[in-house]
GROMACS .gro file of C-alpha atoms in nm:
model
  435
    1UNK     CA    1   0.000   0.000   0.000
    2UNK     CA    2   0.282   0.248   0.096
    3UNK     CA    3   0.450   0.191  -0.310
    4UNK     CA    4   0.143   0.206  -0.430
    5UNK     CA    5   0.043   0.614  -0.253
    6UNK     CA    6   0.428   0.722  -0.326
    7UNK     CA    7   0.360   0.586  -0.690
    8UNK     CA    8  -0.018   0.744  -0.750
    9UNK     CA    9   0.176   1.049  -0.586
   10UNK     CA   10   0.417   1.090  -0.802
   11UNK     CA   11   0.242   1.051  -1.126
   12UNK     CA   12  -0.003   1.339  -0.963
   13UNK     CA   13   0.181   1.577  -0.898
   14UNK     CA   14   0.377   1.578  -1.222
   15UNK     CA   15   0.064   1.599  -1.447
   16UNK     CA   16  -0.051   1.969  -1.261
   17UNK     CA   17   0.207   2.165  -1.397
   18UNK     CA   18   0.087   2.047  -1.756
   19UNK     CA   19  -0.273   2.167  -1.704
   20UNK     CA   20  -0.355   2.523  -1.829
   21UNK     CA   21  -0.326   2.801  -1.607
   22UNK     CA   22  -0.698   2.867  -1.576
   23UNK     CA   23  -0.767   2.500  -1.529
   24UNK     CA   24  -0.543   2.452  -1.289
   25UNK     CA   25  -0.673   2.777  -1.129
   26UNK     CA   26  -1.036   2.609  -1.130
   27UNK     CA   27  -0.903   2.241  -0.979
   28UNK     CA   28  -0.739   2.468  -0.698
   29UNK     CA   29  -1.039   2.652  -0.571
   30UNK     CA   30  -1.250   2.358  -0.577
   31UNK     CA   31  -1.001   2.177  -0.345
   32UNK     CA   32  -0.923   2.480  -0.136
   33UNK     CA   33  -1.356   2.484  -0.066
   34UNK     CA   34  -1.339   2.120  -0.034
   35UNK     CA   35  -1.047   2.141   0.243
   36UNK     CA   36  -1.268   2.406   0.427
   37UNK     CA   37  -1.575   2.231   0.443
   38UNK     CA   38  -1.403   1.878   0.528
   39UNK     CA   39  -1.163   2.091   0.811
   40UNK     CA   40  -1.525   2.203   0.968
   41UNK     CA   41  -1.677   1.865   0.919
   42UNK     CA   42  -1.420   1.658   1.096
   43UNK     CA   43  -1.169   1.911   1.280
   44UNK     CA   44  -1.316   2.076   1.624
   45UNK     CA   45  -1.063   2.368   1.631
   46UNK     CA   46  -1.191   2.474   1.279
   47UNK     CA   47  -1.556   2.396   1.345
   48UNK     CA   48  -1.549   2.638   1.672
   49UNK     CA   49  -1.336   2.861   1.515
   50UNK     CA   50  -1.562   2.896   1.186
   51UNK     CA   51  -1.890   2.948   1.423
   52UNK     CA   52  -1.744   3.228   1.625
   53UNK     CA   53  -1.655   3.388   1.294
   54UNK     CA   54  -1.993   3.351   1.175
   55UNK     CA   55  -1.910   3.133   0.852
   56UNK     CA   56  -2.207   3.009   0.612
   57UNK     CA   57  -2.043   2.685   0.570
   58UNK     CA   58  -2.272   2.500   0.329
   59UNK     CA   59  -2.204   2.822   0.106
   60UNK     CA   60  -1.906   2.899   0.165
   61UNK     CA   61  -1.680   2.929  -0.175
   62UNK     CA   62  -1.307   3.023  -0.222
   63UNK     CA   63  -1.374   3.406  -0.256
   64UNK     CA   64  -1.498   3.363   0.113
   65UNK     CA   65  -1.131   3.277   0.225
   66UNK     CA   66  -1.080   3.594   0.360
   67UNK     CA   67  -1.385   3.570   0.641
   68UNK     CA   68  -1.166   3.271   0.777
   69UNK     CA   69  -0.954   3.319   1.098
   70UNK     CA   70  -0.636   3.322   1.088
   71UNK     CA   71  -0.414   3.001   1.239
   72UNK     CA   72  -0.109   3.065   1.401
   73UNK     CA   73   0.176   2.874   1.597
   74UNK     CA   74   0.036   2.959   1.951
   75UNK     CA   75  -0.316   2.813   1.753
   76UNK     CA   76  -0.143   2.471   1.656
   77UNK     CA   77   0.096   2.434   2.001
   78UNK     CA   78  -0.276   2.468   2.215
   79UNK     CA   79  -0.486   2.232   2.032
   80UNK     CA   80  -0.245   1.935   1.930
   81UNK     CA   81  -0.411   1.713   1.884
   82UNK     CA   82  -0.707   1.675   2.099
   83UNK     CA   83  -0.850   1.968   1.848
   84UNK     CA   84  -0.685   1.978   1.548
   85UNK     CA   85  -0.657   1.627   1.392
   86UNK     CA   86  -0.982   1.472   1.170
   87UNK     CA   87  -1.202   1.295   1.371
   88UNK     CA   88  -1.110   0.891   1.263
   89UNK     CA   89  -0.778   0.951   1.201
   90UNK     CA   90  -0.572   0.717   1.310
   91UNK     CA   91  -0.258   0.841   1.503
   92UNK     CA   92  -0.058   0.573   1.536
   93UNK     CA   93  -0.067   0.546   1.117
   94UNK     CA   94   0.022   0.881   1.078
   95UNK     CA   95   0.392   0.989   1.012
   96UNK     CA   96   0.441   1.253   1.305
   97UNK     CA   97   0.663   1.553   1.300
   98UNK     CA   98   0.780   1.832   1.466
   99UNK     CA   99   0.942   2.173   1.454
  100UNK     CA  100   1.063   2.553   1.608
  101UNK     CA  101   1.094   2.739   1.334
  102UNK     CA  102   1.311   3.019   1.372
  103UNK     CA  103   1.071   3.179   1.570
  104UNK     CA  104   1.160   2.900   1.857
  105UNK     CA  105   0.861   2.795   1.907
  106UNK     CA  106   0.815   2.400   1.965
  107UNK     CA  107   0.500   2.281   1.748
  108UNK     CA  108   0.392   1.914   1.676
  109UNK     CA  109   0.178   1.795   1.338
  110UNK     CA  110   0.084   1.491   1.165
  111UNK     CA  111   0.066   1.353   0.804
  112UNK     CA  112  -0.179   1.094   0.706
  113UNK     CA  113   0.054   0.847   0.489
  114UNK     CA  114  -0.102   0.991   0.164
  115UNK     CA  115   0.003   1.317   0.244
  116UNK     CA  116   0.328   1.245   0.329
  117UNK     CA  117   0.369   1.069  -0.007
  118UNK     CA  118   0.247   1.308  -0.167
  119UNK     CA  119   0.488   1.553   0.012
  120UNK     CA  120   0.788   1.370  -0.131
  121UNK     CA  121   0.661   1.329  -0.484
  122UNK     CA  122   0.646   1.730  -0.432
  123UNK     CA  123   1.000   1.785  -0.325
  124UNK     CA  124   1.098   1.492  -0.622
  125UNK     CA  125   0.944   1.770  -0.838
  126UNK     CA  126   1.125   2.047  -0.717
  127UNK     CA  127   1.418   1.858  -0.848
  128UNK     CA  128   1.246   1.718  -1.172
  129UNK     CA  129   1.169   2.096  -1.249
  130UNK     CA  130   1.545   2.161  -1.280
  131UNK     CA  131   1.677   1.878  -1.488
  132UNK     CA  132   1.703   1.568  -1.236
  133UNK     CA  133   1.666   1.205  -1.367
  134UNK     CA  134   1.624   0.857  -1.160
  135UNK     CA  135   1.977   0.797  -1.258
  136UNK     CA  136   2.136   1.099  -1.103
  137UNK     CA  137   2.230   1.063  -0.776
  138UNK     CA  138   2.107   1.303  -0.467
  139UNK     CA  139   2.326   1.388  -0.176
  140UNK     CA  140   2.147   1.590   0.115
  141UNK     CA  141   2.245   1.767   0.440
  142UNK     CA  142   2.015   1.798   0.685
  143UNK     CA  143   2.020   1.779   1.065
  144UNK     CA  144   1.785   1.403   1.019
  145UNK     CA  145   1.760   1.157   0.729
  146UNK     CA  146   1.443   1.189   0.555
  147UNK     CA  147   1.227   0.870   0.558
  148UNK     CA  148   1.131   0.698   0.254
  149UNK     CA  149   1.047   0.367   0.077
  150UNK     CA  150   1.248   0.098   0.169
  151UNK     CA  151   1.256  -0.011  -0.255
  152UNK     CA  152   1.549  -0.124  -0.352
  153UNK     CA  153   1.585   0.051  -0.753
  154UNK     CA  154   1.983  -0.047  -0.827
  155UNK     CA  155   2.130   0.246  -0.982
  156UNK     CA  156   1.792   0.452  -0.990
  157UNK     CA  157   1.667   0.642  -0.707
  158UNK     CA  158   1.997   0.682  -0.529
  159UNK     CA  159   1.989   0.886  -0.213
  160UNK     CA  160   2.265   0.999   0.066
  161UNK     CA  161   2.262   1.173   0.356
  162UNK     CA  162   2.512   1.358   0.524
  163UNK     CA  163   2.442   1.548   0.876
  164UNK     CA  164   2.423   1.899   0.903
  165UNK     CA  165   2.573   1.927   1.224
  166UNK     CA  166   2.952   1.775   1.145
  167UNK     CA  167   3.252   1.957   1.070
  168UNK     CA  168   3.232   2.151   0.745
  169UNK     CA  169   3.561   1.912   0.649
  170UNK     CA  170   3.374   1.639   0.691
  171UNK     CA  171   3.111   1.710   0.515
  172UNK     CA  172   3.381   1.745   0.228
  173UNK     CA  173   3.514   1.441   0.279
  174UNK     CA  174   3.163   1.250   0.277
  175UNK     CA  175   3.085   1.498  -0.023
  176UNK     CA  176   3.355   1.302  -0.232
  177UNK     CA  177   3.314   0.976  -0.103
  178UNK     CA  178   2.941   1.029  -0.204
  179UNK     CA  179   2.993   1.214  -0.556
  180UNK     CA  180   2.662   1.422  -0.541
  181UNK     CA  181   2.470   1.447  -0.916
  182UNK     CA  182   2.248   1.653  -0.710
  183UNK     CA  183   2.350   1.852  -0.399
  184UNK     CA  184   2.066   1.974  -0.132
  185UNK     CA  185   2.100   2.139   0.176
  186UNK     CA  186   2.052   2.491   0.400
  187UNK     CA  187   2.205   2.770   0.192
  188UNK     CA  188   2.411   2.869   0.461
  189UNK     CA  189   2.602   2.570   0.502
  190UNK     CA  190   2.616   2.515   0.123
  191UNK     CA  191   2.807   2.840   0.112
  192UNK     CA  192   3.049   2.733   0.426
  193UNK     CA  193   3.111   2.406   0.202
  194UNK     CA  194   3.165   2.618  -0.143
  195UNK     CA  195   3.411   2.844   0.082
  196UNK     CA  196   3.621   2.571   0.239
  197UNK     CA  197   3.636   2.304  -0.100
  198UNK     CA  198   3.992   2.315  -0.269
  199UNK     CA  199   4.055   2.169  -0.635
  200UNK     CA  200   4.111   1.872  -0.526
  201UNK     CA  201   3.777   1.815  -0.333
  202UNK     CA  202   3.625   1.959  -0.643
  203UNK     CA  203   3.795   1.707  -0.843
  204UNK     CA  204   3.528   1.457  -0.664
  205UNK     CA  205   3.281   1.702  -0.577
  206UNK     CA  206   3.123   1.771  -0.969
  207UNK     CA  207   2.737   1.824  -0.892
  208UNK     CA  208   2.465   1.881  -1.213
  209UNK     CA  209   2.295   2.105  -0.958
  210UNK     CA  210   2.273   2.246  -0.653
  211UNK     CA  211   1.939   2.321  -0.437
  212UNK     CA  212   1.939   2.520  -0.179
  213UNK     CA  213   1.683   2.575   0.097
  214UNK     CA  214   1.483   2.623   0.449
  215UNK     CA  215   1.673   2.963   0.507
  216UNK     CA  216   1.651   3.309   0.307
  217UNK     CA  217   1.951   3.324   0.030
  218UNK     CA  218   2.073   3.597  -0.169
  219UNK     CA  219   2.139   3.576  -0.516
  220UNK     CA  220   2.499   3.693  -0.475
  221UNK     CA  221   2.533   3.433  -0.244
  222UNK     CA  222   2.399   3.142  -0.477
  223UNK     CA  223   2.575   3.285  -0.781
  224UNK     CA  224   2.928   3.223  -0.562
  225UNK     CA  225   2.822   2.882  -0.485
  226UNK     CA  226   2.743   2.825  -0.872
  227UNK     CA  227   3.075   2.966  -0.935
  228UNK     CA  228   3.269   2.740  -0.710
  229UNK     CA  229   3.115   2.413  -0.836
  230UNK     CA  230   3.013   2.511  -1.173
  231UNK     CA  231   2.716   2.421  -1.206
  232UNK     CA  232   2.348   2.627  -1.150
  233UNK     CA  233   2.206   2.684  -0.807
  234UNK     CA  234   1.837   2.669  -0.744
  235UNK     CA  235   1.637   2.800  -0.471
  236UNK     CA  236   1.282   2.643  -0.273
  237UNK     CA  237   1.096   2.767   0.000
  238UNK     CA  238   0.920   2.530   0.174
  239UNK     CA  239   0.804   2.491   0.521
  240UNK     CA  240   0.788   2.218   0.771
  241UNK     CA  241   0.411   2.217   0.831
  242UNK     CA  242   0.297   2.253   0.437
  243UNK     CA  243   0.595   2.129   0.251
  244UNK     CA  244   0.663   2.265  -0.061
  245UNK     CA  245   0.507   2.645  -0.178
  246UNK     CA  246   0.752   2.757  -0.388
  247UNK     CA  247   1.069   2.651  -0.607
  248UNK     CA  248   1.288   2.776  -0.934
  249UNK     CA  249   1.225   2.649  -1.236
  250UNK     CA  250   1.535   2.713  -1.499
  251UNK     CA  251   1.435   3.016  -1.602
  252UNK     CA  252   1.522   3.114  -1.263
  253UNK     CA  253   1.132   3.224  -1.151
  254UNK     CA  254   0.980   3.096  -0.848
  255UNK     CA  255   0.677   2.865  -0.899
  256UNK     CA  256   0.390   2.850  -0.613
  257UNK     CA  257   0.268   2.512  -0.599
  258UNK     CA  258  -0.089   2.554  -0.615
  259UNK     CA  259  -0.183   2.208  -0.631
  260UNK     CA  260  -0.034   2.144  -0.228
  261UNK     CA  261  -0.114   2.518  -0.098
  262UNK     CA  262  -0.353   2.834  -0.158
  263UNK     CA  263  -0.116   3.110  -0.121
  264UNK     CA  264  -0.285   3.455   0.026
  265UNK     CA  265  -0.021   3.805  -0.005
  266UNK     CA  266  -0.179   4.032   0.265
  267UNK     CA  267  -0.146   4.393   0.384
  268UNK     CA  268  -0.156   4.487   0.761
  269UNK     CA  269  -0.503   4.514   0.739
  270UNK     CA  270  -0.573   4.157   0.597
  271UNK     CA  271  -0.663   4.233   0.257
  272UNK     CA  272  -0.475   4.106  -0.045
  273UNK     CA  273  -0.189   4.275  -0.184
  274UNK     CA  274  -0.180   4.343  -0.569
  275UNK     CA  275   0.062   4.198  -0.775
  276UNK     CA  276   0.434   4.342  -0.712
  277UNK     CA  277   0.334   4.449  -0.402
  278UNK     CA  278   0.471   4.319  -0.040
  279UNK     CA  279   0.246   4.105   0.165
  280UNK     CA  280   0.225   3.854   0.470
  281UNK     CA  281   0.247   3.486   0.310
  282UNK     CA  282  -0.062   3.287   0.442
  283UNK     CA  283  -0.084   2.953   0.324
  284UNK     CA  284  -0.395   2.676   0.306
  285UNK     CA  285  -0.294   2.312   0.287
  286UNK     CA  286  -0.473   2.155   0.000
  287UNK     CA  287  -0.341   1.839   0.040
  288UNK     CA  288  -0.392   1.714   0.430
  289UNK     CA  289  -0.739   1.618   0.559
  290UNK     CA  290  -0.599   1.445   0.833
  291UNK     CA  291  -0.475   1.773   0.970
  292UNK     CA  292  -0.509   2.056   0.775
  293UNK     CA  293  -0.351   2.401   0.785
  294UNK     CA  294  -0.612   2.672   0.699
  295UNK     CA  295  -0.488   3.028   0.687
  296UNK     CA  296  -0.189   2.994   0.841
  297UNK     CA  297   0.054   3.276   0.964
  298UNK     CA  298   0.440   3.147   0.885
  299UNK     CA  299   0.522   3.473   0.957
  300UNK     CA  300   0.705   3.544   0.583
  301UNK     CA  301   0.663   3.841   0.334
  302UNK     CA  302   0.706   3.793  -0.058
  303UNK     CA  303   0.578   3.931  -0.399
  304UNK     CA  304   0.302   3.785  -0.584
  305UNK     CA  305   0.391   3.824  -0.985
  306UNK     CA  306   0.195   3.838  -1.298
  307UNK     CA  307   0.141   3.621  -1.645
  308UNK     CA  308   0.289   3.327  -1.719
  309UNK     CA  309   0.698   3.208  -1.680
  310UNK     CA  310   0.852   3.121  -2.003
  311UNK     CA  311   0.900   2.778  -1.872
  312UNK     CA  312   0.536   2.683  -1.956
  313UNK     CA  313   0.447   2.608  -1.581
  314UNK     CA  314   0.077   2.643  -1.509
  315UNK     CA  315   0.206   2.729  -1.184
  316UNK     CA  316   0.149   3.088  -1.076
  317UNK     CA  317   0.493   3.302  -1.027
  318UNK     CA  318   0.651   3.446  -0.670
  319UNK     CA  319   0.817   3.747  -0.806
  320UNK     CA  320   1.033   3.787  -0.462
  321UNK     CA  321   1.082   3.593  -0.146
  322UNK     CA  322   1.137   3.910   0.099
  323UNK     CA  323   1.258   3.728   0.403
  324UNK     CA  324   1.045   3.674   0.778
  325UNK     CA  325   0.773   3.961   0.867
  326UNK     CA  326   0.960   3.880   1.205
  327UNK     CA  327   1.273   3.994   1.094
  328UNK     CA  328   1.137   4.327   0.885
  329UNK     CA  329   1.312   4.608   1.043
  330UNK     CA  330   1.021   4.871   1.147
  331UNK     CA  331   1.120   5.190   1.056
  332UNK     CA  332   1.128   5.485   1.276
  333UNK     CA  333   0.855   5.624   1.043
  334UNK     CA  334   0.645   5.327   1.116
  335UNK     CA  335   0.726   5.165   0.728
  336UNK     CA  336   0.924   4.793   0.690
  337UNK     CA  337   1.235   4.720   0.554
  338UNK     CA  338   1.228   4.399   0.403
  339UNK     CA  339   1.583   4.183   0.606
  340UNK     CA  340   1.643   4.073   0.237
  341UNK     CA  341   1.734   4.433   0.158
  342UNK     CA  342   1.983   4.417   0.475
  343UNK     CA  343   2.165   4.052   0.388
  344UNK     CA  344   2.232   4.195   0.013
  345UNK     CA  345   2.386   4.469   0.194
  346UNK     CA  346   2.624   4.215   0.420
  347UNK     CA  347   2.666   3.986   0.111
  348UNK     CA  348   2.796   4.217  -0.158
  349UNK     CA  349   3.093   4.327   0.124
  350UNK     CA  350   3.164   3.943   0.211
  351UNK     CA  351   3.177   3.886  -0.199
  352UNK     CA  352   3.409   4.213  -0.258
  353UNK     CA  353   3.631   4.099   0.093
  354UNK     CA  354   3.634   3.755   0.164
  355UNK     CA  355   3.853   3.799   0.421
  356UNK     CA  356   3.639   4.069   0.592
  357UNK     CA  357   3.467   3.866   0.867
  358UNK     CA  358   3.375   3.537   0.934
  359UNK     CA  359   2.964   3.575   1.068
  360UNK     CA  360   2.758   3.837   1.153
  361UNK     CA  361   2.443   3.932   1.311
  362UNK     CA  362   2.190   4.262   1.294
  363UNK     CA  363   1.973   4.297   1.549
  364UNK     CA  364   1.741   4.572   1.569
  365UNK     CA  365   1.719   4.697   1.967
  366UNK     CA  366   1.472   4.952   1.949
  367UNK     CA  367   1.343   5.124   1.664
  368UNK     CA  368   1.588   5.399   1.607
  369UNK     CA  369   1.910   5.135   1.754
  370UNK     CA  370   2.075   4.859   1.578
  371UNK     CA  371   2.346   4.603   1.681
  372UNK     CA  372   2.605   4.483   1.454
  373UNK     CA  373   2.763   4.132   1.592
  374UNK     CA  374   3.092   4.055   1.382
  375UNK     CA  375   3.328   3.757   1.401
  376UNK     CA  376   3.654   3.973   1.220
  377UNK     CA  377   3.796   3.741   0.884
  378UNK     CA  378   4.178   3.695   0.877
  379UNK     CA  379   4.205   3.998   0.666
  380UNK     CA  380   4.022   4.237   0.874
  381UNK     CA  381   4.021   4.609   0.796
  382UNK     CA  382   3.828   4.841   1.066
  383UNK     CA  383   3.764   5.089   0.763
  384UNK     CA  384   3.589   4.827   0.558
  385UNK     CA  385   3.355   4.795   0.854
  386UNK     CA  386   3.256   5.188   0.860
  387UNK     CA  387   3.203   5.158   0.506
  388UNK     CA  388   2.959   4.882   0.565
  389UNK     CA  389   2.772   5.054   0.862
  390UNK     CA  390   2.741   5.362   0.533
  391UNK     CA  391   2.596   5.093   0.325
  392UNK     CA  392   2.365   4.959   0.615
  393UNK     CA  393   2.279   5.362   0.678
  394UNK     CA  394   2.202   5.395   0.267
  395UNK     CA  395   1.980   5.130   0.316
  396UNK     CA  396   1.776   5.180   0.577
  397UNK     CA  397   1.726   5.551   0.515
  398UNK     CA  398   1.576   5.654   0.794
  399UNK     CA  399   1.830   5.779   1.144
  400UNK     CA  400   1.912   5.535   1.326
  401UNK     CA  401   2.226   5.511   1.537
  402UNK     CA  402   2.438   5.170   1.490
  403UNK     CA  403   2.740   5.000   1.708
  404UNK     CA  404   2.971   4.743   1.624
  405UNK     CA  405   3.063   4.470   1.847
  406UNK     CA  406   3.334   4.153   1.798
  407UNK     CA  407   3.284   3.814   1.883
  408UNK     CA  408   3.493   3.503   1.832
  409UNK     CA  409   3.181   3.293   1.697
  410UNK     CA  410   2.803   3.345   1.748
  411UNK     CA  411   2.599   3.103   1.904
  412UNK     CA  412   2.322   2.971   1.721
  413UNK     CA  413   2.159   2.856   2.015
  414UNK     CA  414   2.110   2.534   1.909
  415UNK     CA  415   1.960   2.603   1.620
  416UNK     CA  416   2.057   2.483   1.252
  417UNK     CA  417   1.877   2.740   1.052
  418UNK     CA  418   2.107   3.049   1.046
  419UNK     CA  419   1.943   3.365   1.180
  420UNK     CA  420   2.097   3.689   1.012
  421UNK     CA  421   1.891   3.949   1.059
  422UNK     CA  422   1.632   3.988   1.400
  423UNK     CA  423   1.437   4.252   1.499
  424UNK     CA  424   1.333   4.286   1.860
  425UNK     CA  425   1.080   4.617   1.762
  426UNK     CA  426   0.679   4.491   1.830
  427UNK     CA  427   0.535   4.360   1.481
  428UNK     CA  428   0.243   4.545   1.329
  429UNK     CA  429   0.155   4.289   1.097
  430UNK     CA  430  -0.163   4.216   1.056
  431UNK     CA  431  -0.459   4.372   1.201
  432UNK     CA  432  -0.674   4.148   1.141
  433UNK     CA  433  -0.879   3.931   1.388
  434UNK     CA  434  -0.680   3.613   1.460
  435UNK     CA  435  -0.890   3.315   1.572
   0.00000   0.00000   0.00000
């Protein structure tokens, strides 16, 4: 039964992108109305929820979305899973999981089986979409190894895993024991492997393609990578809880996947953004009735675009990924400065000077105070530093007063997603009622 839902998975979700886009558009809003009425059917959270908020549910459509409560963290840590799991589901069938986020928040979830299979076809896809075969061979680090059939395919289907939390040289060494055809992994520890390999690791190390993920990357910072290993480096966004939203396709746009989540761009007030525009990311699961996610806060801002990608996807386009609405500096005049803006700031000094420093942090204090935390590189210069904190000033436009301090390494507390940029300013985003 398990080949048979990885199988009917995969052929699924590589038939969507070949629908047209207003097909595809149609197939969407019927399942995101299905996933509604099914959530209030069998899910108590989302049946109390939907009552307090007044919801017609045997009329409700997709244009309705809006009317829904929002779902948060706090939401999903208070009602798992007395509240939130489909009445008959079976727990002890389900694959569980777990996760903090950055945010540091500990949340717990479940997959039905289905799900999860379809959840792996989707990140198969995200690969397929760039050019790899069943011949080529994946190499991924990641702090676990993810689970999947136990099919034995001889020289198809070949998967390694190498942890995230070893040395960087080790992860080298495995990297040319392994001989990746495909590379996957955090962007940030991508780029400490692309910045430690010599020639002769690179004699071994000869990926197709790299894919990078989990963690907000620049493009300066995956055009180095590319450089060092030759090959082109791709970009997904996915999250724990939904999986796959969005990935590159070769022409270097960002699809939504619209057949596993309804994607919502909204303003502070709640109302959708127009194309171009910045907006809160709230996603809808389409794809798990055992426990589904229905307007759900991640906390991210991006770009909505228009009209089709050259590629021929049906998929819908994310013009820009513009890092965490937790991390969006709020601006003495009470505007948001995307932390995107602020990493291509600290990224096009490390790609000038190498040698400038080693890590760094920006933490915004208070609104009008901001902490620079800097592990110095071996070629250091204190006036390369002032002409960053001009750079950082350029960007932010608005007066704020800024102090350096050194470290000899920053703690990531634990953590394996690398935290750049934090602001410790309340967030305004949104106003809108959240269930």
């Amino acid at each position: 039964m398990e080949l048979l839902d990885h199988f009917t998975a995969a052929l699924a979700v590589h038939w969507h992108p070949k629908r047209g886009r207003r097909p595809h558009r149609i197939w969407a809003e019927r399942q995101l109305e299905a996933t509604v009425k099914s959530a209030y059917r069998q899910v108590p959270y989302y049946r109390e929820a939907f009552d307090r908020a007044g919801i017609d549910i045997a009329n409700f459509s997709a244009a309705d979305l809006g009317k829904l409560p929002f779902f948060t963290k706090n939401e999903l840590q208070a009602n798992f899973p007395a509240k939130l799991v489909a009445d008959g589901t079976q727990l002890d069938r389900c694959k569980h999981s777990a996760t903090t986020g950055s945010s540091g928040k500990a949340v717990s979830f479940v997959f039905h089986p289905r799900t999860y299979a379809y959840y792996l076809a989707t990140s198969l896809r995200v690969y397929t979409m760039i050019g790899y075969r069943p011949w080529h061979k994946i190499v991924y680090i990641k702090y676990t190894q993810v689970s999947t059939p136990k099919v034995g395919f001889g020289k198809f289907f070949r998967v390694a895993h190498i942890p995230s939390m070893i040395p960087v040289q080790e992860q080298i060494r495995r990297l040319r024991q392994e001989k990746p055809d495909l590379l996957v992994g955090y962007a940030s520890i991508i780029l400490d492997v692309a910045r430690n390999v010599t020639p002769a690791d690179l004699a071994d190390i000869r990926p197709r393609f790299v894919s990078v993920n989990s963690e907000m990357s620049t493009q300066a910072q995956r055009d180095f990578i590319a450089s060092v290993f030759d090959c082109p480096v791709y970009d997904e966004y996915s999250t724990e809880e939904t999986w796959m939203v969005a990935s590159q396709c070769p022409h270097g746009s960002y699809h939504l996947f619209t057949d596993n989540v309804w994607v919502e761009f909204l303003d502070p007030q709640g109302n959708e953004v127009a194309p171009g525009e910045v907006g809160e990311i709230v996603l809808t699961t389409l794809r798990s009735p055992a426990m589904p996610f229905i307007r759900y806060r991640i906390g991210d801002l991006g770009r909505k675009g228009e009209g089709p990608c050259a590629c021929g996807s049906a998929f819908p386009v994310l013009k820009a990924f513009d890092g965490r609405a937790d991390d969006a500096f709020v601006l003495p005049s009470g505007g948001r400065l995307p932390s995107l803006k602020l990493l291509n700031a600290f990224t096009t000094f490390i790609k000038s000077d190498p040698g400038l420093m080693r890590e760094f942090r920006l933490v915004q204090e208070k609104v009008d105070q901001v902490l620079v935390k800097l592990v110095k590189g071996p070629e250091f210069a204190e006036e390369r530093v002032q002409k960053l904190l001009q750079r950082l000033q350029e960007v932010i436009r608005e007066p704020v007063t800024m102090r350096v301090e050194y470290f000899d390494s920053l703690d990531r507390e634990g953590r394996i997603k690398q935290k750049a940029i934090t602001s410790l300013v309340g967030k305004p985003l949104p106003a809108a009622e959240v269930a």
